[in-house]
Coordinates of C-alpha atoms and ligand atoms in Angstrom, one line a residue:
X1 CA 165.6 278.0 134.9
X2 CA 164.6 276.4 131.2
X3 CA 160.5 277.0 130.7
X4 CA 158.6 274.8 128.0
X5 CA 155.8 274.8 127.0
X6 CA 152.9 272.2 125.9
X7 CA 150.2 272.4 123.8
X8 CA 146.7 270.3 123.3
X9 CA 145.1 270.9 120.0
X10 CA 142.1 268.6 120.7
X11 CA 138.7 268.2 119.7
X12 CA 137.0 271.0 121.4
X13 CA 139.9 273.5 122.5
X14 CA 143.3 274.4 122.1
X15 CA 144.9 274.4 125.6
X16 CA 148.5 275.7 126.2
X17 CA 150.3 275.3 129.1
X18 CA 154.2 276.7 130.4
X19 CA 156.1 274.9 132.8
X20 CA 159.3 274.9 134.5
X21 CA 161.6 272.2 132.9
X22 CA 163.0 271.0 135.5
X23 CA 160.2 270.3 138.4
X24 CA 157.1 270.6 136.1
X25 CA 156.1 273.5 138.4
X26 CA 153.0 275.2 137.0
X27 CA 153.3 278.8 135.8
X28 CA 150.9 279.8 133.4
X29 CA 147.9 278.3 131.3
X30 CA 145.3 279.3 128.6
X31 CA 142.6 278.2 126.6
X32 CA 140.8 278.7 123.5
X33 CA 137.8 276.8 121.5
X34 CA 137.8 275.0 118.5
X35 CA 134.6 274.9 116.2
X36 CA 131.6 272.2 116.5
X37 CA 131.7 270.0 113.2
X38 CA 133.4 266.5 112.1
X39 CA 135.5 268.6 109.2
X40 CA 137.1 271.4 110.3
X41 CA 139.5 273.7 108.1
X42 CA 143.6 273.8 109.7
X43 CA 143.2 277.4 109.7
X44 CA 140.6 277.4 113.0
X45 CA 143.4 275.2 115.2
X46 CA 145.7 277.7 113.8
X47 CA 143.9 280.9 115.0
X48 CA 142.6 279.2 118.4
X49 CA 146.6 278.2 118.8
X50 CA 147.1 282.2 118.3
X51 CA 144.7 283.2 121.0
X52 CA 145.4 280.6 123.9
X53 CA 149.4 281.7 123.6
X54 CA 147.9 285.6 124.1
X55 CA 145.5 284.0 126.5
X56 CA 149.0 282.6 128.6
X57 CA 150.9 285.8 127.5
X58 CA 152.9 284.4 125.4
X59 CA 155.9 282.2 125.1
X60 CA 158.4 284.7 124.9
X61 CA 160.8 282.9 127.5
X62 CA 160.1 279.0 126.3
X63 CA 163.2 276.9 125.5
X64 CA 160.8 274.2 124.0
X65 CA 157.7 273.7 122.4
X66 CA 155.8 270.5 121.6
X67 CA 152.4 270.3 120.1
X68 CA 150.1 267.3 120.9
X69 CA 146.8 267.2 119.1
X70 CA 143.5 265.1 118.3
X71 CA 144.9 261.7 116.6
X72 CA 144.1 260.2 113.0
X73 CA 142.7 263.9 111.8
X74 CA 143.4 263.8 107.6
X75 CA 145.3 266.8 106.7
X76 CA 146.1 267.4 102.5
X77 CA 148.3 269.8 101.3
X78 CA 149.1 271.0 98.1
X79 CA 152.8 271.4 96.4
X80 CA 152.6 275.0 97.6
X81 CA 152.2 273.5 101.0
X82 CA 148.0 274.9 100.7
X83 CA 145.2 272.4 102.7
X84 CA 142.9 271.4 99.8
X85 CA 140.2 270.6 101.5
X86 CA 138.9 270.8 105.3
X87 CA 140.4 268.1 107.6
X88 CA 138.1 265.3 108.2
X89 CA 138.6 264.3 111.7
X90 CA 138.5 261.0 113.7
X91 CA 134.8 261.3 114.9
X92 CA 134.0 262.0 111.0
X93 CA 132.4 258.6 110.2
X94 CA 131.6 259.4 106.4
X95 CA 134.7 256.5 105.7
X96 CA 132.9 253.7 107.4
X97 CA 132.7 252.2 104.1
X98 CA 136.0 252.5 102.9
X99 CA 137.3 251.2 106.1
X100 CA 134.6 247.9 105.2
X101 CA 136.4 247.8 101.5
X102 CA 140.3 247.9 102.7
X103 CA 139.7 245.3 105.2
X104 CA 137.3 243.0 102.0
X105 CA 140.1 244.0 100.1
X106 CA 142.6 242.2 102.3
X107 CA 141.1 238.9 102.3
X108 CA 137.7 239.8 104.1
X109 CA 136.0 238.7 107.8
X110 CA 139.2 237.7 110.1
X111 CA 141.8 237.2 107.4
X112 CA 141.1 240.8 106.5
X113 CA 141.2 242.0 109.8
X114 CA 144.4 239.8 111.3
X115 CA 146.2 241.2 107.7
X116 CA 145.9 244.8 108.9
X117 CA 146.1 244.1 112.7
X118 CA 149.8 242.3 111.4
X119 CA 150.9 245.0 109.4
X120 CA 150.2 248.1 111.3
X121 CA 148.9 246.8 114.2
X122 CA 145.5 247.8 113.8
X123 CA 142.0 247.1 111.8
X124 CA 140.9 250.3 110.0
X125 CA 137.6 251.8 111.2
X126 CA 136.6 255.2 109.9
X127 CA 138.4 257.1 112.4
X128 CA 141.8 255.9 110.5
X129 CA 143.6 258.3 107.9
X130 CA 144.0 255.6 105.6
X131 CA 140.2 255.5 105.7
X132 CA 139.8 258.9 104.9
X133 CA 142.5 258.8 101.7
X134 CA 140.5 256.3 100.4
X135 CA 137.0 258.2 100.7
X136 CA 138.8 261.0 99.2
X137 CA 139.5 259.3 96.5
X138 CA 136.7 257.8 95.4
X139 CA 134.6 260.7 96.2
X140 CA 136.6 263.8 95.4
X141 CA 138.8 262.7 92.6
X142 CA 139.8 266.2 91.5
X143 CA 141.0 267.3 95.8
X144 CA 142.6 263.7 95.7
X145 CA 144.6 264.6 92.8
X146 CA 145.7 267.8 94.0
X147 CA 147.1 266.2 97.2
X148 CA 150.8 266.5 97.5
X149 CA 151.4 265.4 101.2
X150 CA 149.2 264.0 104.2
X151 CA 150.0 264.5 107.7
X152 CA 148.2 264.7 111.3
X153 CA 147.1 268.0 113.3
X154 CA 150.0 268.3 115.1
X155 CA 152.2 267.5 112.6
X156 CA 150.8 270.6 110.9
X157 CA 150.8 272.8 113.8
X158 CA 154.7 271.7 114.9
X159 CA 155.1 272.3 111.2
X160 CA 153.4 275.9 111.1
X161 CA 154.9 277.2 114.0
X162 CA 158.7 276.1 112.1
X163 CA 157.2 278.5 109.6
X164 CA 156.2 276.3 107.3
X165 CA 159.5 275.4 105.8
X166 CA 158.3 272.6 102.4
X167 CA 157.0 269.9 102.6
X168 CA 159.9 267.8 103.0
X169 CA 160.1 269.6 106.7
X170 CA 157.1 267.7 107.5
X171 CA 157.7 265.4 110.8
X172 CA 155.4 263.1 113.0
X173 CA 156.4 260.8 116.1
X174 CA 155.4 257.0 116.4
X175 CA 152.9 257.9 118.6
X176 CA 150.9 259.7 116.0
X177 CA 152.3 257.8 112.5
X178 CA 150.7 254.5 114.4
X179 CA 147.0 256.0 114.1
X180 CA 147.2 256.5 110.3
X181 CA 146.9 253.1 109.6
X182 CA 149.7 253.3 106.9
X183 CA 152.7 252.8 109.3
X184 CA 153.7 249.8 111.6
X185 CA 154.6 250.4 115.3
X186 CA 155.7 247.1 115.4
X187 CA 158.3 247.5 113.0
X188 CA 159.0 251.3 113.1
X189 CA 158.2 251.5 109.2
X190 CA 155.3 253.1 107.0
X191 CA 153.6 251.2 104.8
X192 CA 153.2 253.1 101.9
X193 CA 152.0 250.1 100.0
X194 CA 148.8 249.9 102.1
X195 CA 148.9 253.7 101.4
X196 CA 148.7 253.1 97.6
X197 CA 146.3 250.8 98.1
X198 CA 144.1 253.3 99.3
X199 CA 144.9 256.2 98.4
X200 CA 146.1 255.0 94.2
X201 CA 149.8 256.5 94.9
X202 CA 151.8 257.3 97.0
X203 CA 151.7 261.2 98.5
X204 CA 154.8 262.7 100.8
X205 CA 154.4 261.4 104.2
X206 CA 155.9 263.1 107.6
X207 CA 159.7 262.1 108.3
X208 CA 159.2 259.7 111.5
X209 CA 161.0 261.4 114.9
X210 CA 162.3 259.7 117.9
X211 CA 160.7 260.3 121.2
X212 CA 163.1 263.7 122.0
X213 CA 163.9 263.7 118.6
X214 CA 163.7 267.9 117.8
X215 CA 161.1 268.6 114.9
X216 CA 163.0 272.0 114.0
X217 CA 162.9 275.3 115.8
X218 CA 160.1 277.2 116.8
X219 CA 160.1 280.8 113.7
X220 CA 160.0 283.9 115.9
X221 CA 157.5 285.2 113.4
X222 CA 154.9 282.7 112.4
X223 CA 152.4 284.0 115.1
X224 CA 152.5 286.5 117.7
X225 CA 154.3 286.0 121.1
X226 CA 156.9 283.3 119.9
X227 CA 160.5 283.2 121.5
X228 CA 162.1 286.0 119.3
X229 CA 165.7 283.0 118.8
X230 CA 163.2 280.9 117.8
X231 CA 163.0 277.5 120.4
X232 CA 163.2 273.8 119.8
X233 CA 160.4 272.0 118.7
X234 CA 159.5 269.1 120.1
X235 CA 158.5 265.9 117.9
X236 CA 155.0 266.0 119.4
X237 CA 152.5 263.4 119.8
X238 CA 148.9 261.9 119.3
X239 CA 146.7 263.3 122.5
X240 CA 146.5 260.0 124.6
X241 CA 150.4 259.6 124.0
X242 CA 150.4 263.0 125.5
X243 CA 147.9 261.9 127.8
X244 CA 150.4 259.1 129.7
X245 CA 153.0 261.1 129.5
X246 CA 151.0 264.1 131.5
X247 CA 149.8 261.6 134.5
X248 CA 153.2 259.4 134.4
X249 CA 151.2 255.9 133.5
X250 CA 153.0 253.1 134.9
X251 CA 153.0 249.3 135.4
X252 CA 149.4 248.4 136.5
X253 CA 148.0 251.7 135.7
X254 CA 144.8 252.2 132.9
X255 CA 144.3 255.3 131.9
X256 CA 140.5 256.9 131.2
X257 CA 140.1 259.8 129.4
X258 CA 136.6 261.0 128.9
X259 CA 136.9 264.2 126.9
X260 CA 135.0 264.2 123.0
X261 CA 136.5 260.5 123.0
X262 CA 136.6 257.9 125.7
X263 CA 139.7 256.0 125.5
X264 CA 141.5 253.9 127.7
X265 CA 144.6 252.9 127.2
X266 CA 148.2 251.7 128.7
X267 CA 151.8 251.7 128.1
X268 CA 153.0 248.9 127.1
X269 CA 156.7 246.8 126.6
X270 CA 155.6 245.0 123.1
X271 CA 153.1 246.1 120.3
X272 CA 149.6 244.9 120.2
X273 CA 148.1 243.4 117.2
X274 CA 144.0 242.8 118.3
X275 CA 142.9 241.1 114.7
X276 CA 139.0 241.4 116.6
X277 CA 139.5 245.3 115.9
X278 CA 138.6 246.4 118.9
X279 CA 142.1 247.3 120.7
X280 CA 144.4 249.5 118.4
X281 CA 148.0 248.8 118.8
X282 CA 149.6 252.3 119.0
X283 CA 153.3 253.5 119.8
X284 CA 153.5 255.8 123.2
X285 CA 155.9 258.6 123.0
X286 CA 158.6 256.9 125.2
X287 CA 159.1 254.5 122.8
X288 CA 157.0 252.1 123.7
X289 CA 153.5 251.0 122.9
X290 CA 150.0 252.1 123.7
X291 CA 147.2 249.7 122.7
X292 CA 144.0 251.5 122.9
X293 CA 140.5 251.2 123.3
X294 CA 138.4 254.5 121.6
X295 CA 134.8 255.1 121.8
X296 CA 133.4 257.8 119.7
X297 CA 130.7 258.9 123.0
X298 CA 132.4 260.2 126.1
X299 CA 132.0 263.5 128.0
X300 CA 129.4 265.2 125.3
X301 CA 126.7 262.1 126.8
X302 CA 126.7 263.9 129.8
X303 CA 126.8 267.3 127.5
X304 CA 123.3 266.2 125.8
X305 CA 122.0 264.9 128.9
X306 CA 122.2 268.2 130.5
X307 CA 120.9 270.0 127.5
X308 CA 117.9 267.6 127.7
X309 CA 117.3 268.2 131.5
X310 CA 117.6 271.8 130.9
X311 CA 120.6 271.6 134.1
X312 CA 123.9 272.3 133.8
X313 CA 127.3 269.9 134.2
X314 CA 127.1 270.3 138.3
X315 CA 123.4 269.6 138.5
X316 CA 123.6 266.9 136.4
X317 CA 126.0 265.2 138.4
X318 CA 123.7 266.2 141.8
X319 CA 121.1 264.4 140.2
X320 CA 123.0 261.5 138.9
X321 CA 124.3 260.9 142.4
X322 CA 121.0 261.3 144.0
X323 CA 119.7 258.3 142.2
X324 CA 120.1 254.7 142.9
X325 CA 123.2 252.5 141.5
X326 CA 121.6 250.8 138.4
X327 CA 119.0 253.5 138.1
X328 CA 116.2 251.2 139.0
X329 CA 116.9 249.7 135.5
X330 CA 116.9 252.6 133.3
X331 CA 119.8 252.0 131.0
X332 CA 121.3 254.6 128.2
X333 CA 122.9 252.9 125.2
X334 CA 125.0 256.3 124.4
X335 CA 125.8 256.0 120.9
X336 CA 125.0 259.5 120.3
X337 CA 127.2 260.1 117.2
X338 CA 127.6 256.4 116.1
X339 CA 130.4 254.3 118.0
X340 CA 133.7 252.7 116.7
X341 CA 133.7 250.5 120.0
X342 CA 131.8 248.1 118.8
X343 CA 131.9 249.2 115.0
X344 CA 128.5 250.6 114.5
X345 CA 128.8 253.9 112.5
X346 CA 125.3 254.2 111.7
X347 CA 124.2 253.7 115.2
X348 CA 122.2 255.6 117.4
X349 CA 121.2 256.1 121.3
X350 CA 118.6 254.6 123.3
X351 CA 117.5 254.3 126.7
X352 CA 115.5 251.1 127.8
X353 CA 113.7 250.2 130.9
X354 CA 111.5 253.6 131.5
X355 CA 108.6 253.1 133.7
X356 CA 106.4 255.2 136.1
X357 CA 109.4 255.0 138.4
X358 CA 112.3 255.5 136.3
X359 CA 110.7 258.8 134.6
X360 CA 112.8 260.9 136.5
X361 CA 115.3 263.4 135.6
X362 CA 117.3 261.8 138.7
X363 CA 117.5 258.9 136.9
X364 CA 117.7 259.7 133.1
X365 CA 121.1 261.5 134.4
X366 CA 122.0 258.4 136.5
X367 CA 121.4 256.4 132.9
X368 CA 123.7 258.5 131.2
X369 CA 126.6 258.4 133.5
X370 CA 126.5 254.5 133.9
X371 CA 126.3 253.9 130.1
X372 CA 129.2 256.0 129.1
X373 CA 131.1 254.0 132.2
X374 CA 129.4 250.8 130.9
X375 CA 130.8 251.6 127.5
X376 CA 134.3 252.5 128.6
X377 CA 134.4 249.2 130.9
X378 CA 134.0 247.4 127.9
X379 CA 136.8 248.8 127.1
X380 CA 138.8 248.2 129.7
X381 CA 138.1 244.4 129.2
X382 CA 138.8 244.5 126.0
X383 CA 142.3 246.3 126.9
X384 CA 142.9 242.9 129.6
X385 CA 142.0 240.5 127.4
X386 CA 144.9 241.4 124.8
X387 CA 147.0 241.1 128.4
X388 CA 147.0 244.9 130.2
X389 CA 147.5 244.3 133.8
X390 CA 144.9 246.6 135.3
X391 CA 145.4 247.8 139.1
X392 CA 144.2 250.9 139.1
X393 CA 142.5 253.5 136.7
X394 CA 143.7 256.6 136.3
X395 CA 140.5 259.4 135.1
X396 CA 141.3 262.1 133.0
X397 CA 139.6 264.3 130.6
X398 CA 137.0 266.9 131.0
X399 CA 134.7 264.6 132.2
X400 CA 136.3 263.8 135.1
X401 CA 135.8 266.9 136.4
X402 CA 132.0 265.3 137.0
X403 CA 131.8 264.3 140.8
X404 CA 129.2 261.5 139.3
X405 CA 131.9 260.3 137.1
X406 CA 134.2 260.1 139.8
X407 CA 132.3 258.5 142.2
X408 CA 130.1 256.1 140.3
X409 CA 133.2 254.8 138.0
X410 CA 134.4 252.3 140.7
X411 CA 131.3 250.9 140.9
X412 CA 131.2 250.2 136.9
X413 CA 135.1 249.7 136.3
X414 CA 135.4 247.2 139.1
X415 CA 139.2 248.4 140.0
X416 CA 139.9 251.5 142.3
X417 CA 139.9 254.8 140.3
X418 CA 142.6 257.6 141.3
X419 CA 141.5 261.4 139.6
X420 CA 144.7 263.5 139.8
X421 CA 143.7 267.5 140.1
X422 CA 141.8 269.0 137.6
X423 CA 144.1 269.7 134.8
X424 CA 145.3 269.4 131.6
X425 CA 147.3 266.4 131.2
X426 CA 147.5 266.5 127.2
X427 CA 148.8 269.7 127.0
X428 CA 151.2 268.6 130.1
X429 CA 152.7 265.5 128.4
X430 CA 153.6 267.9 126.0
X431 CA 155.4 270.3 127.8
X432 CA 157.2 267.2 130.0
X433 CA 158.2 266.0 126.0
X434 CA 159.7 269.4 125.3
X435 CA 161.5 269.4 128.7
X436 CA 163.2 266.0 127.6
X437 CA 163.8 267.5 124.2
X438 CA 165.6 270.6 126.4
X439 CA 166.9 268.8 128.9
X440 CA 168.5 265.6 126.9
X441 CA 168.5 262.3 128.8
X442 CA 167.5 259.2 128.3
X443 CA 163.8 259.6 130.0
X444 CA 161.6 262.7 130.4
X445 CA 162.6 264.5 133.5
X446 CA 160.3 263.6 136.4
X447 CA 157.7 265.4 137.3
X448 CA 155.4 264.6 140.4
X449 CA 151.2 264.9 140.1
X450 CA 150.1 266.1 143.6
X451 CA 146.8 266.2 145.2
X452 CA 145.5 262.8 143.3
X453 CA 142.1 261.5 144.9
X454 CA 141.3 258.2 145.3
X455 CA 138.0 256.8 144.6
X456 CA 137.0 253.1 145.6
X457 CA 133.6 251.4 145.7
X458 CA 132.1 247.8 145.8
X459 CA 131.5 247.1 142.1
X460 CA 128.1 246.5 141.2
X461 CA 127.7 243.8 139.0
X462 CA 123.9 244.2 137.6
X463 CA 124.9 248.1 135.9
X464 CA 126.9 246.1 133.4
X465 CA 124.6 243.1 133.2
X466 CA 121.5 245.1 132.1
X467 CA 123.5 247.7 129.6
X468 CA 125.2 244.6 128.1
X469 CA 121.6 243.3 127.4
X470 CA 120.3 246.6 126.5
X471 CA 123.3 247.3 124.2
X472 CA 122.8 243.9 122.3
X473 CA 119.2 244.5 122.1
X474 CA 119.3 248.0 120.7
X475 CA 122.7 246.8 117.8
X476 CA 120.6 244.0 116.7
X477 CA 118.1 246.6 115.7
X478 CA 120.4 249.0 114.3
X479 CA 121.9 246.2 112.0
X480 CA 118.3 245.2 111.0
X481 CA 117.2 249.1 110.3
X482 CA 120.9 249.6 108.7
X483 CA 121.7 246.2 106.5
Ligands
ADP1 N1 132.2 269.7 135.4 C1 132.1 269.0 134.3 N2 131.3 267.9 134.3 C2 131.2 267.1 133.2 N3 131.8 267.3 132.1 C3 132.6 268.4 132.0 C4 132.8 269.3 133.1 N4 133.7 270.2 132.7 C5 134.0 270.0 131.4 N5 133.3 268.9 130.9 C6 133.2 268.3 129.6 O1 134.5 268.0 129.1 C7 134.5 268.0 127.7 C8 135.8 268.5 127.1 O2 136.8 267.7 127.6 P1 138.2 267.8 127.0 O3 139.0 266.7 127.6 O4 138.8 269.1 127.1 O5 137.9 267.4 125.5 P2 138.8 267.4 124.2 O6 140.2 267.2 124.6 O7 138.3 266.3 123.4 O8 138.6 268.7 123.4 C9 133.3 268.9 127.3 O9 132.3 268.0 126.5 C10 132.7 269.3 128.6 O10 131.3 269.4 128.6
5SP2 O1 140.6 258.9 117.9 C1 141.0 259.0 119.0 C2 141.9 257.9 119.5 O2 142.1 256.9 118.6 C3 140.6 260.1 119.9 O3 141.0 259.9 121.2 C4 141.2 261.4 119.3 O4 142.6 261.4 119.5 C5 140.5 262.6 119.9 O5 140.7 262.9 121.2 P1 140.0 263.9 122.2 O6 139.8 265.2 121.5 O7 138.7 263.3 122.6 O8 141.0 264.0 123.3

């Protein structure tokens, strides 16, 4: 029996998880947290990568390991293979105006944005790494000049736990490469033009793997409780690649994930190119696409609305549910940290419509579910106007671990919403990747989800209608507070 094993080096937590190859059978999982912060240094993924494989007792008996991770995350290294500075990561929105400047610098408005869209399929906002390059710099000339290669989170872990062999061992996948903003999914090349443009010059970039393409093999030694003949690496992956990998997304099927991000997203045949900005035109990890819709408020909306009701994650969904649909009109605008979807960096929450009878904590809980659904269901329509076909969506992410969440999404997606078993899918489409990388083939091996719920409800129309108008209301007073 080969085992793999699948890693998730996301936002909040590294999760690992060990698997049989062969039937994706379950044997043992583990967990460990990340630090709070938009800029975080490589070394904390590192160490919380070190406990979760002592938290799953090691992977002693893996054949395969593949490392999917937070996407678009700027890591620099030096020509001794040292990080020069913390990694700014894809909720860090200090590059909002750099993204502004490369996309005036390419002809400005819609030119700008359909020349970027074109080229690498999507328009730079500051959750891009080419965004980042170019903050760096222009605002930290003497760590710019230092820099001797960029890559992604998991193309450092994949390229830590090979022991760290030079720079010129450094790999990525499509999946990842397409959220840097310096490499085209439609064409399968980086464009280290658009890099220089950036950036000045041109650093060392990640060698670009195939989906089951093998990154190198796992060093017995680099951390404690590796496979003492070492084990294949997988190419690994950006986390939502990982993510439809995990749940098997197929023809019809949108997925959610509400973890630190929201995104929804599909696989697709041909490569998106959204010159509006607001779908990102990634590569999946099968070879084929993944446009993308990313909002920068997801499953920490219901984190602060628990803080502020003093309740915790279960009560606030008790509450939430115990209110009515539309929350009498109380509506949260959740742009707690800014939002990329729409492209408001500087923005900030608000809830509108609080009277006598809304002042409840019933309510303010019912608020803050419907507005992060409202904000995803944008999504989603931005996802079928570029042509997604949408018959069901599939929830993942911690968030969906909220029965509110569960139950009220219908109502606000409009489509039927299936919730496979609490899990981690990331960290699964990982392992199934390192399976395929064991196994050979020409598709990852097949693996069946079980237990899957379905959730269905009428949709109800007014939720949307009065966030949309809240939501306009409260970005026209951003832009007039911001410009
Ligand atoms: N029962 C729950 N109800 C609502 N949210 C939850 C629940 N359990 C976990 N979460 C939320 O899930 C989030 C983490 O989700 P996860 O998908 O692991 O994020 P990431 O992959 O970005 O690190 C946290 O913000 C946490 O509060
Ligand atoms: O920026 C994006 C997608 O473009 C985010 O989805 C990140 O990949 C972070 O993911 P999570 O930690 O929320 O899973």
């Amino acid at each position: 029996m080969a085992i793999v094993a699948g890693v998730d080096s996301s936002t909040q937590s590294c999760k690992v998880v060990v698997r049989d190859a062969e039937t994706g059978a379950l044997l043992r999982q583990g967990r460990a947290p990340h630090p709070d912060g938009t800029e975080v240094d490589p070394s904390a993924w590192w160490s919380a990568l070190g406990a979760a494989v002592d938290a799953v007792g090691g992977l002693a008996d893996v054949a395969a390991v593949s490392v999917a991770g937070q996407q678009h995350g700027m890591v620099c290294l030096d020509e001794a293979g040292d990080v020069v500075r913390p990694a700014l990561l894809w909720n860090d929105t200090r590059s909002a105006g750099a993204a502004a400047e490369l996309v005036e610098e390419a002809g400005g408005g819609e030119a700008g944005r359909r020349f970027w869209a074109d080229a690498v399929g999507s328009v730079p906002v500051a959750s891009f790494t080419v965004t980042k390059l170019r903050w760096l710099a222009r605002h930290e000339p003497e760590r710019a000049a230092r820099v001797a290669a960029v890559c992604l989170p998991h193309d450092w872990l994949t390229w830590r736990l090979a022991g760290a062999p030079g720079l010129a061992a450094l790999r990525t996948d499509r999946g990842d490469a397409s959220g840097t903003g310096y490499w085209s999914p439609a064409t399968g090349d980086y464009r280290l033009d658009l890099l220089e443009g950036a950036f000045g010059r041109r650093p060392h970039v990640p060698a670009v793997l195939g989906p089951a393409e093998p990154a190198g093999t796992v060093r017995p030694d680099a951390l404690r409780g590796l496979p003492a003949d070492g084990a294949v690496l997988g190419p690994g992956t950006g986390d939502n690649a990982a993510a439809a990998l995990g749940v098997g997304a197929g023809p019809g099927d949108v997925v959610v994930s509400i973890g630190t991000s929201g995104t929804v997203f599909s696989v697709a045949d041909a490569p998106a190119a959204d010159p509006g900005g607001t779908v990102a035109g990634f590569a999946d990890a099968t070879g084929r696409f993944l446009p993308l819709v990313c909002t920068l408020n997801a499953a920490r909306v219901l984190d602060a609305a628990a803080a502020m009701l003093r309740v915790d994650l279960d009560e606030l969904a008790r509450l939430a549910l115990s209110a009515p649909a539309g929350a009498d009109g109380l509506v949260m605008v959740p742009y707690l940290e800014g939002e990329r979807t729409p492209d408001r960096p500087l923005a900030s929450g608000a809830v509108h419509g609080l009277t006598l009878r809304t002042s409840t904590a019933a309510h303010l809980a019912r608020a803050a579910v419907e507005g992060l659904l409202c904000a995803l269901a944008d999504g989603l329509d931005a996802l079928t106007a570029q042509g997604a076909a949408v018959r069901r969506v599939i929830l993942v992410g911690g968030g969906a671990r909220s029965a509110a969440v569960r139950r009220i999404a219908p109502q606000v997606l409009g489509v039927p919403v299936v919730v496979p078993p609490p899990g981690e899918y990331v960290a699964d489409g990982a392992a199934r990747q390192a399976a395929w990388v064991a196994l050979g083939g020409a598709a990852p091996p097949t693996w069946s989800v079980h237990g899957t719920e379905e959730y269905a409800a009428a949709p109800v129309p007014a939720i949307r209608q009065r966030y949309a108008a809240a939501r306009e209301h409260f970005l026209d007073r951003v832009d007039a507070v911001a410009g």
